[in-house]
């Protein structure tokens, strides 16, 4: 009975159990070992598949894992066939199954070889945690820097607002008492001239002159504070000749009075805020006319040359000149080299010129010799287009 | 401060021309006095109502309180910086009230701030004038006011109730 079972199949081959001489202990040992191995080999890929499916991100090298799972399933299958072969000589099937396993395992082995360096390059969880920590610190420090910058920007904006407020107060509150002083001193002179003696009229004249000087000071201070408030939107490429014509129109009275002779070289188109340039040229030409030896007719020469990336504009006069040790000082605010009775002025004009030159990313300096004074204005051919910083309250204090 | 100041040189309305009523809203006594002087020198028959702050300005234009017996202003000269309700608020109130808004309001301020100028026109100011510092400029301003606003311009008709007042 048993023998007939073991010979069943009609292939003429003997089942594997015959090798064990049908000893039950040997048979069951092999069956149990193969069964446990097979079950384990089936469970492992099942768990791997479950893991791949439940993962939120796709698994790197997922195809290699799948190949590996197939290889294990096939190994499990070979153990199952081993059990069957104890009773049934399915050696062809077993052989084919082994061949398939061999192919899959070879494929897996070949596939894994190039993965090794990549797997080595993958960070361990510890390394990842460390990198993560470094990133977190980096983010924190950048956030801190951003916060610092925001705070500085707030401070700057506040300073700009304060300056605007200051300019507003200057223009309104300081001018109101001035109107009272000059208005009533003029009214007194106008209405009661015949009742006042020479001294009284002289004193009233001083009051009036003081008030006018004060008014000019406020006006110039306001101009100074406004330079640079505008961003680079006002930068345009325009003919300098037109800008000079506009400037000379504004100076017509002074030019006519002094009989000034103004010679101008060939002027190109230049990039600048031409509104500010008019102010700058006005101040320089007005100075050239004003600071003149008595009885002398002002001669002014305006030339421009290109020096690399800069234009160099020169305004030369035949005036009284500037002492060599004062050539820098004249650009400081409120700096005056002469008393108001000799030459009128607020001492702000050249400070405005310097501010305008620097606003364009340029500079201004003066030279002087026996023939007179020369102002040299350097302006970049291409004015930097980034938003230039507005002047702050601190700048004003530093002036 | 006096509320009403009829120009001594020009008694109100005899015949066709009647004295224009100007409401001056100004907190500085000195500026009020200057304006009185320069207006007087223009030789224009006028009556000057004075309001030293925004509340008084609104009462004056509505003819309430101390201004109940005063005449209706033909023209308002408005300073912007005032104690209490400031000139900007006075302007907005006048120009958003159908009963008041046809009265021309001339802003007269020392401020040349762009924000003040645009805000005034946005609130329908009839013009924006810079308050001069120099007396000569002040005279020229008063003459220009006289020549344009009180001679050339046809102002809105006065309410009938006003006409009968002595």
XYZ file of C-alpha atoms in Angstrom:
565
model
C 0.000 0.000 0.000
C 2.610 2.396 1.086
C 4.963 1.213 -1.602
C 2.335 1.677 -4.267
C 1.755 5.285 -3.085
C 5.434 6.037 -3.307
C 5.697 4.606 -6.790
C 2.613 6.335 -8.099
C 3.012 8.652 -11.047
C 4.161 6.136 -13.603
C 7.425 7.923 -14.402
C 9.493 5.080 -13.134
C 11.267 7.473 -10.751
C 11.233 6.937 -7.022
C 9.883 9.575 -4.651
C 12.397 11.237 -2.329
C 10.848 9.454 0.690
C 12.461 6.260 -0.515
C 15.873 7.850 0.171
C 14.779 8.266 3.765
C 13.834 4.545 3.670
C 10.383 5.733 4.655
C 11.530 6.375 8.187
C 8.749 8.505 9.663
C 11.095 10.496 11.968
C 13.378 11.462 9.069
C 10.424 12.253 6.804
C 8.695 14.447 9.381
C 11.944 16.227 10.249
C 12.365 17.217 6.609
C 8.675 18.077 6.173
C 8.627 20.242 9.314
C 11.898 22.051 8.458
C 10.828 22.707 4.867
C 7.334 23.793 5.922
C 8.562 26.318 8.492
C 11.176 27.663 6.053
C 8.573 27.960 3.268
C 6.047 29.750 5.499
C 8.728 32.139 6.636
C 9.805 32.758 3.029
C 6.214 33.611 2.107
C 5.655 35.842 5.093
C 8.772 37.975 4.482
C 7.747 39.262 0.985
C 4.158 39.676 2.171
C 5.417 41.957 4.941
C 7.705 43.774 2.488
C 4.770 44.368 0.112
C 2.624 45.562 2.987
C 5.389 47.959 4.032
C 5.803 49.328 0.487
C 2.072 49.885 0.157
C 1.628 51.622 3.488
C 4.638 53.903 3.084
C 3.615 57.482 2.401
C 6.503 58.179 0.045
C 7.579 55.808 -2.697
C 10.394 53.530 -1.518
C 13.742 54.231 -3.171
C 14.940 51.226 -5.258
C 11.429 49.718 -4.988
C 12.016 47.563 -8.072
C 15.069 45.931 -6.383
C 12.926 45.161 -3.346
C 10.293 43.579 -5.632
C 12.959 41.444 -7.295
C 14.204 40.379 -3.890
C 10.643 39.493 -2.828
C 10.196 37.344 -5.959
C 13.470 35.597 -5.230
C 12.342 34.757 -1.659
C 8.922 33.527 -2.846
C 10.642 31.231 -5.295
C 12.946 29.950 -2.525
C 9.839 29.232 -0.386
C 8.253 27.439 -3.346
C 11.297 25.215 -3.738
C 10.916 24.124 -0.106
C 7.215 23.330 -0.715
C 8.147 21.270 -3.757
C 10.776 19.523 -1.594
C 7.998 18.378 0.737
C 5.861 17.155 -2.188
C 8.872 15.345 -3.668
C 9.103 13.126 -0.545
C 5.932 11.392 -1.707
C 5.893 12.219 -5.408
C 8.855 12.237 -7.806
C 8.177 15.712 -9.303
C 11.830 16.170 -10.079
C 11.263 17.901 -13.459
C 8.958 20.412 -11.856
C 11.463 20.863 -9.020
C 14.263 21.325 -11.541
C 12.325 23.906 -13.552
C 11.394 25.749 -10.361
C 15.076 25.759 -9.311
C 16.075 27.080 -12.719
C 13.567 29.917 -12.405
C 14.844 30.644 -8.872
C 18.391 30.627 -10.189
C 17.484 33.147 -12.909
C 15.660 35.439 -10.492
C 18.399 35.242 -7.849
C 21.073 35.957 -10.443
C 19.056 38.925 -11.696
C 18.650 40.163 -8.107
C 22.367 39.806 -7.436
C 23.282 41.654 -10.653
C 20.709 44.358 -9.915
C 21.984 44.918 -6.403
C 25.665 45.359 -7.384
C 25.310 48.876 -8.839
C 23.005 49.828 -5.952
C 25.697 49.274 -3.329
C 27.517 52.583 -3.820
C 24.178 54.380 -3.913
C 23.010 52.666 -0.784
C 26.307 53.600 0.855
C 25.717 57.204 -0.157
C 22.325 57.193 1.539
C 22.336 58.900 4.894
C 21.728 56.938 7.994
C 18.836 58.159 10.127
C 21.397 59.606 12.581
C 23.139 61.513 9.847
C 19.782 62.722 8.557
C 18.785 63.878 12.014
C 22.046 65.760 12.323
C 21.612 67.404 8.919
C 18.064 68.257 9.889
C 19.273 69.902 13.072
C 21.836 71.936 11.125
C 19.103 73.045 8.721
C 16.857 74.024 11.604
C 19.669 76.123 13.106
C 20.326 77.684 9.705
C 16.631 78.556 9.340
C 16.553 80.031 12.825
C 19.612 82.177 12.150
C 18.177 83.346 8.840
C 14.879 84.178 10.447
C 16.787 86.141 13.067
C 18.688 88.013 10.347
C 15.430 88.725 8.534
C 13.885 89.967 11.751
C 16.918 92.209 12.372
C 16.641 93.555 8.860
C 12.936 94.190 9.260
C 13.618 96.040 12.475
C 16.350 98.150 10.828
C 14.005 98.898 7.965
C 11.311 99.933 10.431
C 13.791 102.181 12.177
C 14.827 103.674 8.847
C 11.252 104.251 7.764
C 10.537 105.859 11.098
C 13.556 108.114 10.661
C 12.387 109.086 7.182
C 8.929 109.865 8.526
C 10.466 111.900 11.332
C 12.510 113.806 8.796
C 9.422 114.504 6.691
C 7.665 115.633 9.833
C 10.673 117.809 10.606
C 10.598 119.322 7.130
C 6.879 119.988 7.486
C 7.285 121.630 10.870
C 10.202 123.648 9.550
C 8.214 124.886 6.612
C 5.128 125.733 8.585
C 5.870 126.463 12.197
C 9.162 128.264 11.662
C 7.824 130.423 8.865
C 4.765 131.635 10.741
C 6.716 133.707 13.319
C 8.943 134.949 10.521
C 5.928 136.309 8.705
C 4.961 138.154 11.871
C 8.445 139.633 12.277
C 9.007 140.683 8.682
C 5.374 141.571 8.005
C 5.058 143.988 10.882
C 8.530 145.478 10.551
C 7.746 146.205 6.898
C 4.304 147.521 7.800
C 5.840 149.793 10.418
C 8.309 151.170 7.888
C 5.626 151.581 5.258
C 2.972 153.220 7.432
C 5.042 155.216 9.911
C 8.195 156.120 8.020
C 7.643 159.842 8.620
C 7.334 159.376 12.387
C 10.541 157.293 12.706
C 14.066 158.706 12.938
C 17.116 157.345 11.107
C 18.098 154.928 13.893
C 14.616 153.418 14.093
C 14.499 152.890 10.325
C 17.987 151.335 10.390
C 16.976 148.930 13.168
C 13.807 147.988 11.320
C 15.923 147.292 8.263
C 18.101 144.900 10.317
C 14.995 143.088 11.570
C 13.745 142.753 8.018
C 17.120 141.541 6.684
C 17.409 139.010 9.525
C 13.961 137.666 8.769
C 14.751 137.347 5.061
C 18.017 135.538 5.804
C 16.129 133.186 8.118
C 13.559 132.531 5.419
C 16.292 131.667 2.918
C 17.873 129.329 5.503
C 14.617 127.469 6.020
C 14.096 127.243 2.278
C 17.600 125.861 1.690
C 17.353 123.406 4.593
C 14.123 122.085 3.151
C 15.736 121.716 -0.255
C 18.632 119.826 1.304
C 16.308 117.494 3.164
C 14.333 116.774 -0.008
C 17.375 115.718 -2.063
C 17.362 111.946 -2.226
C 13.820 111.629 -0.968
C 12.820 110.845 -4.502
C 13.900 107.419 -5.743
C 15.702 106.836 -9.010
C 12.438 107.151 -10.957
C 13.482 110.717 -11.810
C 16.681 109.575 -13.538
C 16.436 110.319 -17.255
C 18.772 110.596 -20.218
C 18.386 114.142 -21.504
C 20.503 116.801 -23.216
C 22.575 118.655 -20.632
C 22.299 121.767 -22.811
C 18.520 121.940 -22.108
C 19.141 121.572 -18.395
C 21.688 124.397 -18.489
C 19.272 126.615 -20.436
C 16.635 126.036 -17.758
C 19.177 126.892 -15.069
C 20.307 130.102 -16.775
C 16.683 131.185 -17.187
C 16.290 131.033 -13.408
C 19.470 133.078 -12.975
C 18.549 135.717 -15.564
C 18.282 138.563 -13.045
C 21.686 137.827 -11.494
C 23.332 137.376 -14.915
C 21.868 140.616 -16.263
C 22.810 142.560 -13.142
C 26.421 141.347 -13.136
C 26.874 141.241 -16.904
C 28.299 137.755 -16.480
C 29.875 136.137 -19.510
C 29.084 132.430 -19.633
C 30.932 130.244 -22.169
C 29.727 126.691 -22.683
C 31.499 123.799 -24.435
C 29.716 121.019 -26.298
C 27.305 119.318 -23.934
C 26.204 115.675 -24.368
C 23.058 113.863 -23.296
C 23.557 112.559 -19.806
C 21.718 110.309 -17.385
C 20.649 112.184 -14.254
C 17.753 113.561 -12.280
C 17.750 116.772 -14.290
C 15.549 118.585 -11.778
C 18.251 118.106 -9.157
C 20.916 118.977 -11.712
C 19.244 122.354 -12.294
C 19.508 123.014 -8.543
C 23.153 121.997 -8.521
C 24.103 124.095 -11.570
C 22.085 127.019 -10.217
C 24.024 126.987 -6.947
C 27.420 126.705 -8.660
C 26.778 129.394 -11.278
C 25.111 131.654 -8.701
C 28.232 131.287 -6.527
C 30.495 132.047 -9.482
C 28.575 135.273 -10.091
C 28.329 136.177 -6.417
C 31.898 135.578 -5.262
C 33.421 138.159 -7.584
C 36.003 140.870 -7.017
C 34.249 144.248 -6.834
C 33.925 145.895 -10.221
C 35.003 142.750 -12.067
C 32.771 141.172 -14.690
C 32.174 137.462 -13.976
C 33.568 135.089 -16.612
C 32.311 131.523 -16.293
C 33.323 128.547 -18.413
C 31.394 125.260 -18.397
C 32.969 122.161 -19.947
C 32.349 118.446 -19.792
C 34.651 115.540 -20.681
C 34.197 111.798 -20.467
C 36.601 110.024 -18.130
C 35.976 106.270 -18.371
C 32.672 105.477 -16.683
C 32.247 109.057 -15.494
C 31.399 112.468 -16.858
C 33.528 115.247 -15.455
C 31.783 118.600 -15.562
C 33.909 121.629 -14.769
C 32.578 125.058 -13.883
C 35.434 127.562 -13.770
C 35.153 131.227 -12.794
C 37.408 134.275 -12.496
C 36.181 135.065 -8.991
C 37.863 135.542 -5.632
C 38.866 131.859 -5.317
C 38.951 129.689 -2.206
C 41.968 129.320 0.146
C 43.663 125.939 -0.416
C 42.929 124.766 3.145
C 39.223 125.501 2.741
C 38.594 123.603 -0.507
C 36.957 120.691 1.350
C 35.344 122.709 4.117
C 33.185 124.752 1.740
C 30.953 121.714 1.181
C 30.044 121.443 4.871
C 26.635 122.701 5.864
C 26.484 126.255 7.285
C 30.141 126.730 6.297
C 30.701 130.288 5.190
C 34.027 131.876 4.356
C 32.702 135.430 4.347
C 30.426 137.590 6.454
C 26.842 138.066 5.255
C 27.542 141.741 4.639
C 30.292 140.937 2.105
C 28.557 138.086 0.296
C 24.999 136.923 0.929
C 24.251 133.258 1.495
C 23.119 130.607 3.914
C 26.105 128.259 3.775
C 23.893 125.426 2.588
C 24.185 125.741 -1.182
C 27.338 123.649 -1.646
C 26.116 121.060 0.870
C 23.083 120.667 -1.408
C 25.433 120.294 -4.410
C 27.413 117.561 -2.677
C 24.232 115.774 -1.660
C 22.965 115.867 -5.252
C 26.310 114.563 -6.606
C 26.316 111.699 -4.079
C 22.675 110.930 -4.801
C 23.751 110.123 -8.369
C 26.648 107.981 -7.161
C 29.084 110.758 -8.083
C 31.176 113.345 -6.256
C 32.122 116.993 -6.311
C 35.295 118.828 -5.367
C 36.785 122.256 -5.792
C 40.165 123.544 -6.915
C 41.365 127.127 -6.924
C 44.255 129.156 -8.296
C 45.046 132.776 -9.137
C 42.571 132.733 -12.010
C 39.622 131.762 -9.800
C 37.708 128.691 -8.615
C 36.944 125.488 -10.479
C 34.230 123.089 -9.360
C 34.546 119.536 -10.672
C 31.429 117.410 -10.708
C 31.841 113.696 -11.427
C 28.673 111.834 -12.443
C 28.559 108.166 -13.453
C 27.679 107.674 -17.130
C 25.216 105.002 -15.986
C 23.500 106.024 -12.773
C 22.938 103.033 -10.457
C 19.240 102.189 -10.676
C 18.693 100.562 -7.311
C 16.459 102.456 -4.972
C 18.793 104.915 -3.332
C 18.392 105.299 0.404
C 16.460 108.298 1.538
C 18.216 110.675 3.866
C 17.556 109.931 7.502
C 17.504 112.086 10.595
C 20.970 110.741 11.420
C 22.306 111.959 8.067
C 20.983 115.381 8.867
C 22.730 115.405 12.249
C 25.978 114.256 10.638
C 25.982 117.060 8.080
C -10.491 138.683 19.028
C -13.141 140.585 17.160
C -15.573 138.568 15.142
C -16.402 141.102 12.507
C -14.378 143.813 10.975
C -15.925 146.060 8.393
C -13.333 147.825 6.352
C -13.320 151.394 7.581
C -12.414 152.749 4.194
C -15.356 151.072 2.565
C -18.755 151.155 4.200
C -21.036 148.296 3.170
C -22.981 148.379 -0.032
C -24.139 151.626 -1.391
C -25.874 151.346 -4.702
C -25.076 148.325 -6.895
C -21.859 147.061 -5.278
C -22.279 145.495 -1.862
C -19.507 144.627 0.569
C -18.259 141.088 0.127
C -18.300 139.000 3.291
C -15.032 137.118 3.769
C -14.678 134.517 6.520
C -11.042 134.317 7.591
C -10.254 131.109 9.487
C -6.900 131.760 11.118
C -5.547 131.007 14.593
C -2.633 133.441 14.584
C -3.689 136.905 15.759
C -0.702 138.400 13.958
C -1.694 136.763 10.667
C -5.284 137.956 11.129
C -4.048 141.457 11.673
C -1.776 141.307 8.625
C -4.671 140.071 6.504
C -6.873 142.894 7.817
C -4.197 145.422 6.894
C -3.508 144.127 3.408
C -7.221 143.718 2.587
C -7.856 147.252 3.779
C -5.105 148.544 1.498
C -6.714 146.895 -1.520
C -9.490 149.451 -1.148
C -12.128 146.804 -1.692
C -15.413 147.184 0.180
C -15.588 144.090 2.337
C -16.623 142.736 5.685
C -14.218 140.361 7.404
C -15.531 137.646 9.723
C -12.868 136.005 11.823
C -12.797 132.499 13.282
C -9.802 131.469 15.381
C -10.378 127.726 15.242
C -12.252 125.027 13.349
C -15.299 124.955 15.651
C -15.778 128.707 15.297
C -15.315 128.420 11.533
C -18.155 125.911 11.273
C -20.409 128.031 13.504
C -19.590 131.091 11.404
C -20.438 129.477 8.091
C -23.661 128.027 9.596
C -24.390 131.361 11.320
C -24.811 129.741 14.719
C -23.826 130.771 18.253
C -21.869 134.027 18.381
C -22.250 134.287 14.573
C -26.079 134.035 14.628
C -26.470 137.708 13.668
C -23.533 137.745 11.229
C -23.932 137.775 7.463
C -23.478 134.728 5.265
C -19.836 134.510 4.076
C -19.279 134.867 0.313
C -15.814 133.428 0.511
C -13.845 131.427 3.063
C -10.093 131.909 3.521
C -9.016 128.778 5.364
C -5.771 128.036 7.165
C -5.080 124.302 7.449
C -3.262 124.050 10.754
C -5.706 125.047 13.444
C -6.186 124.072 17.070
C -9.020 121.571 17.677
C -10.885 120.731 14.474
C -8.239 121.577 11.889
C -8.690 123.221 8.522
C -8.741 119.903 6.618
C -11.745 118.777 8.662
C -13.461 122.151 8.254
C -12.983 121.893 4.484
C -14.384 118.347 4.358
C -17.379 119.338 6.483
C -18.211 122.363 4.344
C -17.787 120.513 1.052
C -19.864 117.508 2.110
C -22.804 119.652 3.292
C -25.213 120.494 0.405
C -26.252 123.689 2.181
C -22.680 124.973 2.513
C -20.614 123.507 -0.260
C -21.279 126.130 -2.914
C -19.400 128.729 -0.870
C -15.888 128.960 -2.352
C -13.191 127.869 0.081
C -9.690 129.204 -0.588
C -7.061 127.281 1.348
C -4.368 129.683 2.552
C -1.545 127.780 4.191
C 2.176 128.082 4.802
C 2.428 124.407 3.990
C 3.649 123.529 0.534
C 3.551 119.804 1.330
C 2.274 117.886 -1.669
C 0.025 115.829 0.615
C -1.731 118.976 1.886
C -2.196 120.340 -1.626
C -3.617 117.143 -3.120
C -5.764 116.408 -0.055
C -7.229 119.920 -0.229
C -8.182 119.615 -3.890
C -9.487 116.091 -3.280
C -11.760 117.602 -0.629
C -12.951 120.119 -3.279
C -11.071 123.196 -2.121
C -11.685 125.936 -4.715
C -8.035 126.852 -4.746
C -4.848 126.407 -2.765
C -2.773 129.461 -1.943
C 0.619 129.568 -0.303
C 0.643 132.044 2.561
C 3.430 134.514 1.761
C 6.120 135.442 4.245
C 7.028 138.714 2.584
C 4.709 141.678 3.069
C 4.963 142.704 -0.582
C 3.830 139.212 -1.609
C 0.999 139.466 0.885
C -0.215 142.677 -0.755
C -0.024 141.081 -4.186
C -2.036 138.098 -2.900
C -4.759 140.376 -1.477
C -4.943 142.322 -4.754
C -5.187 139.103 -6.737
C -7.974 137.913 -4.417
C -9.804 141.159 -4.951
C -9.351 141.182 -8.706
C -10.214 137.540 -9.298
C -12.532 136.263 -6.586
C -14.396 139.462 -5.801
C -14.481 141.214 -9.162
C -14.109 138.701 -11.975
C -15.747 135.663 -10.425
C -19.547 135.536 -10.249
C -20.214 134.218 -6.779
C -23.329 132.186 -5.920
C -26.334 134.415 -5.107
C -26.814 135.340 -1.461
C -29.894 134.080 0.410
C -32.716 136.682 0.361
C -32.807 136.997 4.126
C -29.444 138.668 3.966
C -30.357 141.382 1.561
C -32.621 143.257 3.950
C -30.015 143.678 6.695
C -28.755 147.194 7.272
